[in-house]
Coordinates of C-alpha atoms and ligand atoms in Angstrom, one line a residue:
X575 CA 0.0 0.0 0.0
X576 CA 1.7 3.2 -1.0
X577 CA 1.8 6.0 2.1
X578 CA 0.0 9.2 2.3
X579 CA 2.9 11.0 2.2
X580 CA 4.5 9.1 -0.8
X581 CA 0.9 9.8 -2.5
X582 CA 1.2 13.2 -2.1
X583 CA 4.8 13.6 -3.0
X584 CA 3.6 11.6 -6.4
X585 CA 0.7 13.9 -7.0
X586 CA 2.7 17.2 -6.6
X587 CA 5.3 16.0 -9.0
X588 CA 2.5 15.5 -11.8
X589 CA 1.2 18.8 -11.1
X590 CA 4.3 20.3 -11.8
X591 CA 4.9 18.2 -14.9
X592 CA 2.0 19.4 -16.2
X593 CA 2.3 23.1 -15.1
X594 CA 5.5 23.3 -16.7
X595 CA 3.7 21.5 -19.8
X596 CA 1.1 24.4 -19.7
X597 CA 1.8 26.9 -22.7
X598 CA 1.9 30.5 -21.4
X599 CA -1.9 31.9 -22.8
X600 CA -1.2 33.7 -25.6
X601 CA -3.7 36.8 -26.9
X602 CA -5.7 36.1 -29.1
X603 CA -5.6 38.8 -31.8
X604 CA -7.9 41.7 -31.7
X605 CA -10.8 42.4 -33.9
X606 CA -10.3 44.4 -37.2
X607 CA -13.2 46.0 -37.4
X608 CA -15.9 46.1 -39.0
X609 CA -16.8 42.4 -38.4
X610 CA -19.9 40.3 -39.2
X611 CA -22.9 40.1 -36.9
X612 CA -23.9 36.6 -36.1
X613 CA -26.9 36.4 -39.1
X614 CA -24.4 37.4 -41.3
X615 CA -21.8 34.8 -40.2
X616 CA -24.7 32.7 -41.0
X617 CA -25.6 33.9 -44.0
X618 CA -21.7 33.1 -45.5
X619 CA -22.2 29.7 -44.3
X620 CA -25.0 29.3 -46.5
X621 CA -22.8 30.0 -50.0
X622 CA -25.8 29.5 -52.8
X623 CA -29.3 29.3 -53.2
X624 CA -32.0 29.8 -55.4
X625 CA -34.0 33.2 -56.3
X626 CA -38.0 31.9 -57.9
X627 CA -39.5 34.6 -60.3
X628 CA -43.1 33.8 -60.6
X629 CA -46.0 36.0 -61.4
X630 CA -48.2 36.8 -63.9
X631 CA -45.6 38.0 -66.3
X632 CA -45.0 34.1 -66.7
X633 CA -48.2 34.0 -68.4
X634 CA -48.1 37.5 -70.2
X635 CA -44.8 37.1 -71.2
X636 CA -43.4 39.8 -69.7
X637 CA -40.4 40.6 -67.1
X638 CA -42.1 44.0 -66.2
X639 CA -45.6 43.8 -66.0
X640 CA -47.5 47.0 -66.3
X641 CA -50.2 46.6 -63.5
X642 CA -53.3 46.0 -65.3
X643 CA -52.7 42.4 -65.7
X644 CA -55.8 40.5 -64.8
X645 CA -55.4 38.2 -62.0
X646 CA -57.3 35.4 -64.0
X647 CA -54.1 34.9 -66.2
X648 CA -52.1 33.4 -63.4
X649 CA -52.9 29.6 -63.9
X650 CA -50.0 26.9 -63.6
X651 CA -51.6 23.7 -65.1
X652 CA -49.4 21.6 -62.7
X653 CA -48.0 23.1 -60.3
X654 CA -46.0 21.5 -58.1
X655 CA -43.7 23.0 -55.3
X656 CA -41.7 19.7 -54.5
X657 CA -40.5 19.2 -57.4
X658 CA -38.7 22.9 -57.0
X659 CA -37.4 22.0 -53.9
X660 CA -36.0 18.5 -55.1
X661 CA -34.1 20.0 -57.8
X662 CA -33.2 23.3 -55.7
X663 CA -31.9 21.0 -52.9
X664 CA -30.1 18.3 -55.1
X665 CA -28.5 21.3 -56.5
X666 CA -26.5 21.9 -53.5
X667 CA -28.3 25.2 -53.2
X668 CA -29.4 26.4 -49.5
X669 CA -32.6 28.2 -49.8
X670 CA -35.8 29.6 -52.0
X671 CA -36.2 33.5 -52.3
X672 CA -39.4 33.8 -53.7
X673 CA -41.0 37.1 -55.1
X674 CA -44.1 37.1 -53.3
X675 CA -44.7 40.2 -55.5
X676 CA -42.8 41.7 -58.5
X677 CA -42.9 45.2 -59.7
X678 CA -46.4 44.3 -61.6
X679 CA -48.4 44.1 -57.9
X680 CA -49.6 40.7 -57.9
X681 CA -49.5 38.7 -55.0
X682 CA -48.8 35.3 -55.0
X683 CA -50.5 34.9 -51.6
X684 CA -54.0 35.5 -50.7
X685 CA -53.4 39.3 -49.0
X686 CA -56.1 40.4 -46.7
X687 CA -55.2 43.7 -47.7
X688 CA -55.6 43.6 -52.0
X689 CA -58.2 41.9 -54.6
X690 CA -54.8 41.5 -57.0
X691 CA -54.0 38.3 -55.8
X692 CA -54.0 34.4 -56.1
X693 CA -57.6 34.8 -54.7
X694 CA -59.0 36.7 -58.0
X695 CA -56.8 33.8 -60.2
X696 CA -58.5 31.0 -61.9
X697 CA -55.6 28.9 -60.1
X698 CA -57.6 26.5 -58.0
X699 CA -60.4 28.3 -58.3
X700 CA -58.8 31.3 -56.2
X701 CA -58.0 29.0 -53.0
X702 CA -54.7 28.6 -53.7
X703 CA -51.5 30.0 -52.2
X704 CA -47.9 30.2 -53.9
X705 CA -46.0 31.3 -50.8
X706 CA -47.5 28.7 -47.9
X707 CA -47.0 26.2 -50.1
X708 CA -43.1 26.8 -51.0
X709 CA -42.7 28.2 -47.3
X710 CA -44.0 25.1 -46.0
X711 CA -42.3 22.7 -48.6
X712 CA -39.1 24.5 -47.8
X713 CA -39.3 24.4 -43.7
X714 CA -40.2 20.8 -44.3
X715 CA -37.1 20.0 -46.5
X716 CA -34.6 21.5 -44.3
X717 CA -34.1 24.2 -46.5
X718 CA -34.7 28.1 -46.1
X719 CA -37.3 30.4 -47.2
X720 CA -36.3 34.1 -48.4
X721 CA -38.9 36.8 -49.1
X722 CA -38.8 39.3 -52.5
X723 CA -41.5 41.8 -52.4
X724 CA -40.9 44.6 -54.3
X725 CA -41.8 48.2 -52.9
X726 CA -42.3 49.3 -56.7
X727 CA -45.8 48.1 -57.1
X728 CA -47.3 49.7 -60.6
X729 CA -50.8 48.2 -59.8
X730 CA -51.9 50.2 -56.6
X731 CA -53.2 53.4 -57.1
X732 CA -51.6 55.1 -54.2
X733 CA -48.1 54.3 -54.7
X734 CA -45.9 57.2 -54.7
X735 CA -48.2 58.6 -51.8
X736 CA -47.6 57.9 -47.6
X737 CA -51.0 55.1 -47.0
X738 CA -48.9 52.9 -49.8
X739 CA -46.2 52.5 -47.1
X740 CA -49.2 51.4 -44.7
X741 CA -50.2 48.9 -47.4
X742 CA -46.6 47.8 -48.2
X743 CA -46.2 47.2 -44.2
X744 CA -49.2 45.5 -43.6
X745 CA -48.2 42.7 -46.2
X746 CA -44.6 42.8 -44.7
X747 CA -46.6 41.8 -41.3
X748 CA -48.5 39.3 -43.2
X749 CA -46.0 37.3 -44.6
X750 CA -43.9 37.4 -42.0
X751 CA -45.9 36.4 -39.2
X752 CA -47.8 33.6 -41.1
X753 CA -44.9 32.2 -43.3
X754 CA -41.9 32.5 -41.6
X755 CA -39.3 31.8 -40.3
X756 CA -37.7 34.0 -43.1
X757 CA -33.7 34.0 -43.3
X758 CA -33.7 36.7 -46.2
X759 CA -36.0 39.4 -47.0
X760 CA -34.7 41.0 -50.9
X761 CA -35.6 44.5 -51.1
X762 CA -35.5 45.6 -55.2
X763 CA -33.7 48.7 -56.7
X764 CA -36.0 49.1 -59.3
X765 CA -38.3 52.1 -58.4
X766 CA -41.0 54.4 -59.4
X767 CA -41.5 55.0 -63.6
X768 CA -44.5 54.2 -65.7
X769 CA -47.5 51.7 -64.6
X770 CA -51.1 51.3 -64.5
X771 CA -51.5 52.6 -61.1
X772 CA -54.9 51.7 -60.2
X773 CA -56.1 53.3 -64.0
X774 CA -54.0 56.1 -64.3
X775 CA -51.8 54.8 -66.4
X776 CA -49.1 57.4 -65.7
X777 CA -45.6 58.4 -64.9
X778 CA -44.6 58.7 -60.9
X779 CA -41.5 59.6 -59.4
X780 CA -40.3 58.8 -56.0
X781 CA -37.4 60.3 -53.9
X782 CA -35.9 56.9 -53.5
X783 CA -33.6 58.1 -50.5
X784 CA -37.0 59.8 -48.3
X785 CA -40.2 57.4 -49.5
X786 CA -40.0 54.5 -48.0
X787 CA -38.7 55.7 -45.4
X788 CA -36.5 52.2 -44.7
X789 CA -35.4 52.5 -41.4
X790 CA -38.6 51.9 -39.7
X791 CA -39.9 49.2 -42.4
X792 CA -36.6 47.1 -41.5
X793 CA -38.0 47.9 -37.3
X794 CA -41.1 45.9 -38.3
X795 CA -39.9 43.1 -39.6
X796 CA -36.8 42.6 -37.6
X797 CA -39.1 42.9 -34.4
X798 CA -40.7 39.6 -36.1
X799 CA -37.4 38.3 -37.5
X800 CA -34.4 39.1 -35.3
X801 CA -32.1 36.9 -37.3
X802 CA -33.3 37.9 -40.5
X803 CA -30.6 39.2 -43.4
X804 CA -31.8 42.5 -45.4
X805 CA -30.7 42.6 -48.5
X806 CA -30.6 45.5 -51.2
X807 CA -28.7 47.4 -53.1
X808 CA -26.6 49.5 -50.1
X809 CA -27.7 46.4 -47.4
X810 CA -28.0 47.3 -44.6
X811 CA -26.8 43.3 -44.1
X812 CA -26.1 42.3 -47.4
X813 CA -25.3 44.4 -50.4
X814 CA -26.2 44.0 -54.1
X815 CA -22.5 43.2 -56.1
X816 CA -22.7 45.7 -58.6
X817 CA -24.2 43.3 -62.0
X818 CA -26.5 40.4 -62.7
X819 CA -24.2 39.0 -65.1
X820 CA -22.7 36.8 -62.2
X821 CA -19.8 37.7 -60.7
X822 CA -18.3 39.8 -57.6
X823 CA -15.0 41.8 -58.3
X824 CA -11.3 39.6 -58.0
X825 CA -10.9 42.0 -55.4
X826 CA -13.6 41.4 -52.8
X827 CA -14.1 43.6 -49.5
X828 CA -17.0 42.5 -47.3
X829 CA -16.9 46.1 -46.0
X830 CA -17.9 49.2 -48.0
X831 CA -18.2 52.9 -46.9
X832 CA -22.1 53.8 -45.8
X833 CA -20.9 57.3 -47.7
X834 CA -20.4 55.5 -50.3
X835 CA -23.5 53.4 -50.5
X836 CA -25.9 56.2 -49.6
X837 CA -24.3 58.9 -51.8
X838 CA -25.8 57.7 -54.7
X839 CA -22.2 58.3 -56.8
X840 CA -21.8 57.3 -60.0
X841 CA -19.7 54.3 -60.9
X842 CA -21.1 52.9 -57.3
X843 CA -21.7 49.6 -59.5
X844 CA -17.9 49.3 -59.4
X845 CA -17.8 49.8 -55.9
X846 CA -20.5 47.7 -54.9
X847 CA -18.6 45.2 -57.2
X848 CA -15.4 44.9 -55.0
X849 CA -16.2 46.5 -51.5
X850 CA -14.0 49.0 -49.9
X851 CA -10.8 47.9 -48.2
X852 CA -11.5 51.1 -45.8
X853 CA -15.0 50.3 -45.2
X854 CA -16.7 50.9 -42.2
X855 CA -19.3 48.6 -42.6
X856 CA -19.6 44.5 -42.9
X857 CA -21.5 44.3 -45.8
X858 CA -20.9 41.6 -48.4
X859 CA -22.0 41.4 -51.7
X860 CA -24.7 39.0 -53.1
X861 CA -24.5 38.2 -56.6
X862 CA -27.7 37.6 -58.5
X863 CA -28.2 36.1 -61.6
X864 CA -30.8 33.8 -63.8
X865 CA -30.1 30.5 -65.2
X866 CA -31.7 32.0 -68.3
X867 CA -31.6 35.4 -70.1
X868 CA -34.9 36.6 -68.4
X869 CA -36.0 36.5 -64.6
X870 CA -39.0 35.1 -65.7
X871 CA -39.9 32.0 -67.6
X872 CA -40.3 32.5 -71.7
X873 CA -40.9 29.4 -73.7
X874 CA -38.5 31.3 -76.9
X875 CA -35.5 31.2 -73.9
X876 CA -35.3 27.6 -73.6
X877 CA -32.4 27.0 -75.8
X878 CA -30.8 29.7 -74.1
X879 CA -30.5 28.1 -70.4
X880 CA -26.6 28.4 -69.3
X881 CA -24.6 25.4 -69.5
X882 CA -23.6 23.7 -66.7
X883 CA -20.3 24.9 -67.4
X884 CA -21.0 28.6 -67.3
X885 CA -23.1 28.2 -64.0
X886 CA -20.1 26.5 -63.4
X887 CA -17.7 29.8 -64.0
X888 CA -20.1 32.0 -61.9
X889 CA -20.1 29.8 -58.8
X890 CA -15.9 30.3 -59.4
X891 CA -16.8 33.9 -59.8
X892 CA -19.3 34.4 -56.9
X893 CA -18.6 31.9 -54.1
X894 CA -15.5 31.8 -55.0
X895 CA -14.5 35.3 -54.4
X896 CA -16.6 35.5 -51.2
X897 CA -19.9 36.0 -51.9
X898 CA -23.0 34.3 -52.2
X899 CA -24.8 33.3 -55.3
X900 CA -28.1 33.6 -55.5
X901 CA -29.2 31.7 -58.8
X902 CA -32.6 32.6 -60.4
X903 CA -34.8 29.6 -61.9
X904 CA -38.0 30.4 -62.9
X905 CA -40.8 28.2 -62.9
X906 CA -42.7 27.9 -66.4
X907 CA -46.5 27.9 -67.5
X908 CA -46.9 24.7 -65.7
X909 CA -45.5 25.6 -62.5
X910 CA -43.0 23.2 -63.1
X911 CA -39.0 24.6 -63.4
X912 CA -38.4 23.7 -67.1
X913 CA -36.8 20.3 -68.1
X914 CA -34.0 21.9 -69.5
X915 CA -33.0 24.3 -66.3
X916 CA -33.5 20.7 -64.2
X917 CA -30.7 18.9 -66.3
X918 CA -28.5 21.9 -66.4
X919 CA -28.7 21.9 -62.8
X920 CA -27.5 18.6 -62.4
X921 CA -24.9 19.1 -65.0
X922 CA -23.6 22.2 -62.4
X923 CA -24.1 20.5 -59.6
X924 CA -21.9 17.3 -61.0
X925 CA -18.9 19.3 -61.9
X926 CA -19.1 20.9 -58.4
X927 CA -18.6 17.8 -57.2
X928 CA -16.3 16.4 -59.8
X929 CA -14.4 19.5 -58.4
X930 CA -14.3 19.1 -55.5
X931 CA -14.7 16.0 -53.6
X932 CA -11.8 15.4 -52.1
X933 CA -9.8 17.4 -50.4
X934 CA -6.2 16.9 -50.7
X935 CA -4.8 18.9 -48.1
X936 CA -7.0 17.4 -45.1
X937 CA -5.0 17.1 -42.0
X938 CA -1.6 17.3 -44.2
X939 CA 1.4 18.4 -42.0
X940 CA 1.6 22.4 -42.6
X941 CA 4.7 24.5 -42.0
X942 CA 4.5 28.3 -41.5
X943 CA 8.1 30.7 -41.4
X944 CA 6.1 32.2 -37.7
X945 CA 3.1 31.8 -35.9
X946 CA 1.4 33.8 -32.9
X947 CA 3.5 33.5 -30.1
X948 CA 4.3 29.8 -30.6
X949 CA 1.3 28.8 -29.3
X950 CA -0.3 25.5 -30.6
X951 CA -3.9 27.5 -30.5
X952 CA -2.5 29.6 -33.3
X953 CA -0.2 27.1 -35.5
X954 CA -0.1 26.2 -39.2
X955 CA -2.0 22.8 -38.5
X956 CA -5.2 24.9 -38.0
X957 CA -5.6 25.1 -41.3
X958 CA -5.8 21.3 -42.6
X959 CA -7.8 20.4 -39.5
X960 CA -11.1 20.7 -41.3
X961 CA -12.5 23.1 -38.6
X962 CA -13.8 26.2 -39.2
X963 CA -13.2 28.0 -35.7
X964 CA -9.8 27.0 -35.5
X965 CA -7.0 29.1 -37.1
X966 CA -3.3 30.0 -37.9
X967 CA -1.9 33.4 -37.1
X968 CA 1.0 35.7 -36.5
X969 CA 2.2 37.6 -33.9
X970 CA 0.3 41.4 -33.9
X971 CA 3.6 43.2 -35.9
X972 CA 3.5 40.2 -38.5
X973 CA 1.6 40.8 -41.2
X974 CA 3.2 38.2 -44.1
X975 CA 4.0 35.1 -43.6
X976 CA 4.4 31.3 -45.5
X977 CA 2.4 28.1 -45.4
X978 CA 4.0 25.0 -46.6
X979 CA 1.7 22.3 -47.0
X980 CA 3.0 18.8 -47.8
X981 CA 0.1 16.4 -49.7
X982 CA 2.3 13.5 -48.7
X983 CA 3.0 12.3 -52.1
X984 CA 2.9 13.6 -55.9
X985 CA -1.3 14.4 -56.6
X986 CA -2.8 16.4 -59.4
X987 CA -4.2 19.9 -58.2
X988 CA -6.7 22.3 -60.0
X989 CA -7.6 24.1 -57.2
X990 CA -6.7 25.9 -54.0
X991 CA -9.7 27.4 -51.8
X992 CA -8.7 29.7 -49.2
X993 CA -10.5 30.7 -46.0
X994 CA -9.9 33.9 -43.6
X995 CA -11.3 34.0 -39.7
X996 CA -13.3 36.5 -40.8
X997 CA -14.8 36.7 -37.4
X998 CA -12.1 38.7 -36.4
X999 CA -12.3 40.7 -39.9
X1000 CA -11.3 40.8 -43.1
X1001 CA -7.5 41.0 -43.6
X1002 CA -5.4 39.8 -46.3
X1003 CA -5.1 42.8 -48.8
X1004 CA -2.4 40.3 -51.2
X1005 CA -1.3 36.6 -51.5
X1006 CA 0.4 33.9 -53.9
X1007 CA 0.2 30.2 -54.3
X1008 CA 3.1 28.6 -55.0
X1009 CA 3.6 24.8 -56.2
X1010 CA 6.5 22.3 -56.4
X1011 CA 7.7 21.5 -59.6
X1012 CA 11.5 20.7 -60.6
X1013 CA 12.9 21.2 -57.6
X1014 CA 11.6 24.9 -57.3
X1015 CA 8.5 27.0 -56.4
X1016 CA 6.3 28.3 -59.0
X1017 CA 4.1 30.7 -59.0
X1018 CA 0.2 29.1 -59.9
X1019 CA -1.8 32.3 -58.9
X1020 CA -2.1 35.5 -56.7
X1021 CA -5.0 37.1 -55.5
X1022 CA -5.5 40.8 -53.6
X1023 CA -8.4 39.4 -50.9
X1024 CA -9.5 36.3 -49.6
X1025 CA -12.4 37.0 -46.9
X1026 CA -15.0 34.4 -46.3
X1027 CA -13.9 32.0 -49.2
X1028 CA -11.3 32.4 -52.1
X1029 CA -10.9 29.4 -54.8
X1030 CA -8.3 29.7 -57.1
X1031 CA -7.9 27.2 -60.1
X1032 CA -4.7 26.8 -61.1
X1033 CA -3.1 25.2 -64.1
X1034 CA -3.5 21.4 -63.1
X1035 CA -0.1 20.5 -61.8
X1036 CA 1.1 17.4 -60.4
X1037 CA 3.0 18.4 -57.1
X1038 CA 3.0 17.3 -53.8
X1039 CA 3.9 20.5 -52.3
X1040 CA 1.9 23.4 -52.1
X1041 CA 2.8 27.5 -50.3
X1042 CA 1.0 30.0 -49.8
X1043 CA 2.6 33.4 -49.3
X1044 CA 0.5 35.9 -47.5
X1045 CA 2.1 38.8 -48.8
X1046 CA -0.1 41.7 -47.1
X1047 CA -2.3 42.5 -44.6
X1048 CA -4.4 44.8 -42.9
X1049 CA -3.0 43.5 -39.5
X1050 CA -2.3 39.9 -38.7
X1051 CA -3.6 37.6 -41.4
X1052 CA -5.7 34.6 -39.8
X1053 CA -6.5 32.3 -41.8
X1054 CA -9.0 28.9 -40.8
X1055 CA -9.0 26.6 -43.8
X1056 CA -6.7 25.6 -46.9
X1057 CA -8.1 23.1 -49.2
X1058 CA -6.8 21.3 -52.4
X1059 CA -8.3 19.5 -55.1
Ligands
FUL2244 C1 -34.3 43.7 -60.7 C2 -35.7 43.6 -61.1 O1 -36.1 44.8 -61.8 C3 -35.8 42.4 -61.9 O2 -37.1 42.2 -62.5 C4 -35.5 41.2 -61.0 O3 -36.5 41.1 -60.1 C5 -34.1 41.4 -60.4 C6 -33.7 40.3 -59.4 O4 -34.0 42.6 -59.8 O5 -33.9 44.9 -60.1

């Protein structure tokens, strides 16, 4: 039987092993600010989803109805909400923002509060309802439901005048009390101009910066939705990118001046386009864009749906420069997304996965030149662990810095994605990829930012060592995930 006293002896000895074992805590860094709320931490997690234009300009033809469309025109022969959310979610995409109403006025819901609605449509006799049933399907099949209602509404006669707010408020209540939860809400640039206007049939002009008065419209439906994103052109969460052609600028700041954004400059598409690396806000860009040349359906466009590999190039060009892509794919006459949308879906989606199935570069040894005071918390491995909230960094006055990554033996590589800890901010203002090939490092790409996601595709290359050079930074670069492919 060992003695008390030897016990304790033994005891006190461990202790002190393991005190001396104990790394001194290291700082972590400090926040570069602006950073991301929480929702909008979310929100980068999400990557893609889908945008659903649907109204009565599928039926007329149009992509800006005038107003005096009769409700009776909106009738899908086979509607059928699952099927959009099969091929949405087999498409790897995260959500459905519908337009609940487009610029024309219609609603695609049964609104206590207008007769130009699903209610007047010979669509199931009037009884049906559009947004319950994609809410619902959505909620059930895991995926999330986004609101587009546009405050342009050419059908009500008192638009342009104060009780249209009330009327535009009272739907925002509606929906969002009886079909949320919403993650999104999409509030449209286009405003004011031409439209039927209750029988007018005239010309009105808003002051876009005083009429809607936003700030207490974005009160009432965060009140109901604390987590939700806004999104439009300036944010005030999320900000339009600047095109709908598909693509966010090489250069990609999540932050942007609020002058900027309000000041209603010209050439703020270019700005919206690649952020401001002085910005004082966190607001990253969303880039929209349909599957075909229209937002809504039209029979003569169905030879012209993008090939898989050109929804291919925009998902390199949006989520792969930081932003999120939200993909348009409009439903036809039938209510059905068209046949050939569905294959070129799956076409996209295979080459995503083609792409990138496996990662190369998972839990691979890692070597950096310095790391934040030689702490394991902030070592090179963080960024082969497959973890999101773990990450290497440098020491406060470092602001460069290498990452060696060893793949363990010669592999072929097309890719390099790139992730920052953007939770402390956005960062790295320049960077290179190196690879090994005879016996020497060469250059395969270099990039200005990286922020929430950065893929590169390289020249395929058969290497088995990989660097990356972080070559500046707005103060010490942190950086959570390297992946290879
Ligand atoms: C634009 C609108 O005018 C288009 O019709 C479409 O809804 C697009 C997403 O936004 O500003």
């Amino acid at each position: 039987m060992i003695k008390l006293n030897v016990l304790i002896v033994l005891l006190l000895s461990v202790f002190q092993l393991l005190a001396v074992n104990k790394e001194k805590p290291v700082a972590p860094p400090s926040p570069v600010f602006p950073i991301p709320t929480e929702r909008q931490l979310a929100w980068h997690e999400m990557e893609q989803y889908a945008f659903i234009h649907f109204t009565t300009n599928t039926f007329t033809g149009k992509e800006w109805g005038y107003g005096d469309e009769s409700p009776e025109v909106f009738n899908p022969s086979e509607m059928d909400v699952n099927q959009w959310v099969k091929t949405v979610k087999e498409a790897g995409l995260k959500a459905i923002v519908l337009t609940c109403k487009h610029h024309d006025g219609f609603c695609l819901w049964p609104s206590k509060f207008t007769e130009h609605s699903v209610k007047n449509s010979k669509w199931k006799n009037g009884q049906g309802n559009v947004v319950k049933e994609v809410a619902e399907a959505c909620h059930k099949n895991g995926i999330k439901f986004g609101v587009y209602l546009s405050p342009w509404d050419r059908n009500r006669a008192d638009y342009g005048t104060p009780s249209y707010l009330d009327y535009y408020r009272n739907q925002l209540r509606e929906l969002f009390t009886t079909y949320g939860p919403v993650f999104e809400m999409w509030f449209d640039g286009a405003n004011g101009g031409d439209g039927f206007y209750g029988g007018s049939r005239e010309k009105r002009k808003i002051n876009s910066s005083s009429y809607y008065d936003w700030p207490t419209t974005l009160d009432i439906v965060r009140k109901i939705e604390p987590n939700i994103v806004f999104f439009s052109d300036a944010g005030p969460d999320i900000r339009w990118c600047g095109n709908e052609r598909g693509y966010v600028g090489e250069t990609n700041w999540a932050t942007i001046n609020s002058d900027t954004l309000f000041a209603g400059k010209s050439g703020i598409n270019k700005v919206l386009n690649s952020g401001e690396e002085s910005g004082n806000k966190w607001i990253p860009a969303e880039v929209d864009v349909s599957i075909r040349p229209g937002w809504f359906y039209h029979a003569e466009e169905d030879s012209k749906v993008k090939t898989p590999e050109k929804l291919f190039e925009i998902y390199l060009s949006s989520v792969g420069r930081g932003s999120n892509l939200i993909l348009n794919i409009p439903p036809d006459r039938r209510g059905l997304l068209h046949e050939n949308d569905v294959k070129a879906l799956q076409g996209w989606k295979k080459l995503i996965n083609d792409a990138f199935s496996t990662n190369l570069a998972l839990n691979s040894a890692v070597k950096s030149d310095s790391y934040r005071g030689k702490s394991k918390l902030y070592a090179a491995a963080n960024v082969t662990d497959g973890k999101k909230d773990t990450y290497w960094a440098t020491n406060d006055d470092v602001t460069t810095g290498n990452l060696e990554i060893s793949l363990g033996a010669k592999k072929t590589v097309k890719y390099i994605s790139l992730q920052e800890y953007i939770k402390l901010g956005q960062r790295v203002k320049g960077f290179s990829v190196f690879v090994w090939k005879n016996n020497n490092w060469t250059e395969a790409a270099t990039g200005t930012t990286i922020g929430y996601k950065r893929i590169l595709k390289i020249e395929p290359v058969e290497t088995d060592k990989i660097k990356i050079a972080i070559l500046a930074a707005k103060a010490s670069p942190l950086i959570s995930n390297i992946e290879v492919y």
